[in-house]
Amino acid sequence: RQDQDRVANARAMTRRHHRFQQALRALFESPRQLPDHVHQDTIVCRCQDLTYAAVRAALGHNGQKTKGSIKRATRARMGRCQGRYCGPTIARMLAAETGQMIDEAASWAPRPPIKPIRIAELASLDLPDN
């Protein structure tokens, strides 16, 4: 009985977190704009300071038109907001370019933000020798 209660609580918590995530995405969704009305210097990703032109160039980078190629070429969705602002815009751009459904283009492989540190900082740590 205790296991069933824990499973039920875990499922309820998962549903709660999912609703919260959906609310965040709705709150931070970028305005929908038609490509014809967007200037080439318009910022698409605030965290990485990416322009519309840079993302468009990444769409054709080495003939690839995938979420991964855009992410690797531009670092989109790797900033502090983890793509809450630029993700929907880039997904719409990708969907329009490839003919995919936006839902297919919108899923990304999220990664936790990591703060890089200098090797000197690591070297200065007082760690026990093994």
Short mmCIF file of C-alpha atoms in Angstrom, two decimals, residues 25-113:
data_model
loop_
_atom_site.label_atom_id
_atom_site.label_comp_id
_atom_site.label_asym_id
_atom_site.label_seq_id
_atom_site.Cartn_x
_atom_site.Cartn_y
_atom_site.Cartn_z
CA ARG A 25 6.54 28.19 -21.94
CA ALA A 26 3.31 30.10 -22.51
CA LEU A 27 4.55 33.03 -20.42
CA PHE A 28 7.88 33.35 -22.24
CA GLU A 29 6.70 32.48 -25.75
CA SER A 30 8.04 34.86 -28.34
CA PRO A 31 5.65 36.85 -30.48
CA ARG A 32 4.70 35.20 -33.73
CA GLN A 33 6.00 37.15 -36.67
CA LEU A 34 5.95 36.50 -40.37
CA PRO A 35 9.43 36.04 -41.90
CA ASP A 36 8.70 38.76 -44.47
CA HIS A 37 8.31 41.29 -41.65
CA VAL A 38 11.44 40.40 -39.70
CA HIS A 39 14.58 42.45 -40.23
CA GLN A 40 17.85 40.52 -40.62
CA ASP A 41 19.30 42.20 -37.51
CA THR A 42 16.34 41.25 -35.30
CA ILE A 43 17.53 39.41 -32.20
CA VAL A 44 16.06 35.92 -32.06
CA CYS A 45 18.04 34.59 -29.08
CA ARG A 46 18.74 37.17 -26.39
CA CYS A 47 21.06 34.97 -24.34
CA GLN A 48 23.42 34.21 -27.24
CA ASP A 49 22.78 37.52 -29.06
CA LEU A 50 21.72 35.67 -32.23
CA THR A 51 20.11 37.53 -35.06
CA TYR A 52 17.49 36.29 -37.47
CA ALA A 53 20.16 36.26 -40.21
CA ALA A 54 22.48 34.06 -38.11
CA VAL A 55 19.75 31.51 -37.46
CA ARG A 56 18.74 31.54 -41.14
CA ALA A 57 22.38 30.87 -42.08
CA ALA A 58 22.48 27.97 -39.62
CA LEU A 59 19.38 26.46 -41.22
CA GLY A 60 21.44 25.77 -44.32
CA HIS A 61 24.71 25.02 -42.49
CA ASN A 62 26.42 22.15 -44.34
CA GLY A 63 23.11 21.29 -45.99
CA GLN A 64 21.58 20.28 -42.66
CA LYS A 65 18.25 21.49 -41.44
CA THR A 66 17.91 19.99 -38.00
CA LYS A 67 17.48 21.27 -34.47
CA GLY A 68 20.85 19.85 -33.55
CA SER A 69 22.69 21.57 -36.39
CA ILE A 70 21.17 24.91 -35.44
CA LYS A 71 22.11 24.40 -31.81
CA ARG A 72 25.68 23.37 -32.66
CA ALA A 73 26.18 26.18 -35.16
CA THR A 74 24.67 28.98 -33.06
CA ARG A 75 24.46 27.84 -29.41
CA ALA A 76 20.73 28.64 -29.55
CA ARG A 77 18.81 27.37 -26.50
CA MET A 78 22.02 27.09 -24.50
CA GLY A 79 21.72 30.39 -22.62
CA ARG A 80 20.21 31.25 -19.28
CA CYS A 81 16.61 30.98 -20.47
CA GLN A 82 17.26 27.51 -21.97
CA GLY A 83 15.35 28.48 -25.11
CA ARG A 84 12.14 29.69 -23.53
CA TYR A 85 12.34 32.80 -25.69
CA CYS A 86 14.07 31.67 -28.88
CA GLY A 87 12.92 28.05 -28.98
CA PRO A 88 9.43 28.63 -30.37
CA THR A 89 10.71 31.14 -32.94
CA ILE A 90 13.46 28.83 -34.17
CA ALA A 91 11.03 25.91 -34.22
CA ARG A 92 8.69 27.91 -36.46
CA MET A 93 11.60 28.88 -38.72
CA LEU A 94 12.72 25.24 -38.93
CA ALA A 95 9.20 23.98 -39.56
CA ALA A 96 8.70 26.51 -42.37
CA GLU A 97 12.05 25.58 -43.93
CA THR A 98 11.65 21.80 -43.74
CA GLY A 99 7.88 21.38 -43.98
CA GLN A 100 7.79 19.64 -40.59
CA MET A 101 5.06 20.13 -38.06
CA ILE A 102 6.02 22.70 -35.43
CA ASP A 103 5.64 20.07 -32.70
CA GLU A 104 8.33 17.95 -34.38
CA ALA A 105 10.62 20.94 -34.79
CA ALA A 106 10.02 22.21 -31.24
CA SER A 107 11.47 19.32 -29.24
CA TRP A 108 15.08 19.87 -28.24
CA ALA A 109 17.56 18.03 -26.10
CA PRO A 110 17.66 20.26 -23.02
CA ARG A 111 20.90 20.54 -21.10
CA PRO A 112 21.44 22.12 -17.71
CA PRO A 113 23.35 25.38 -17.86
#
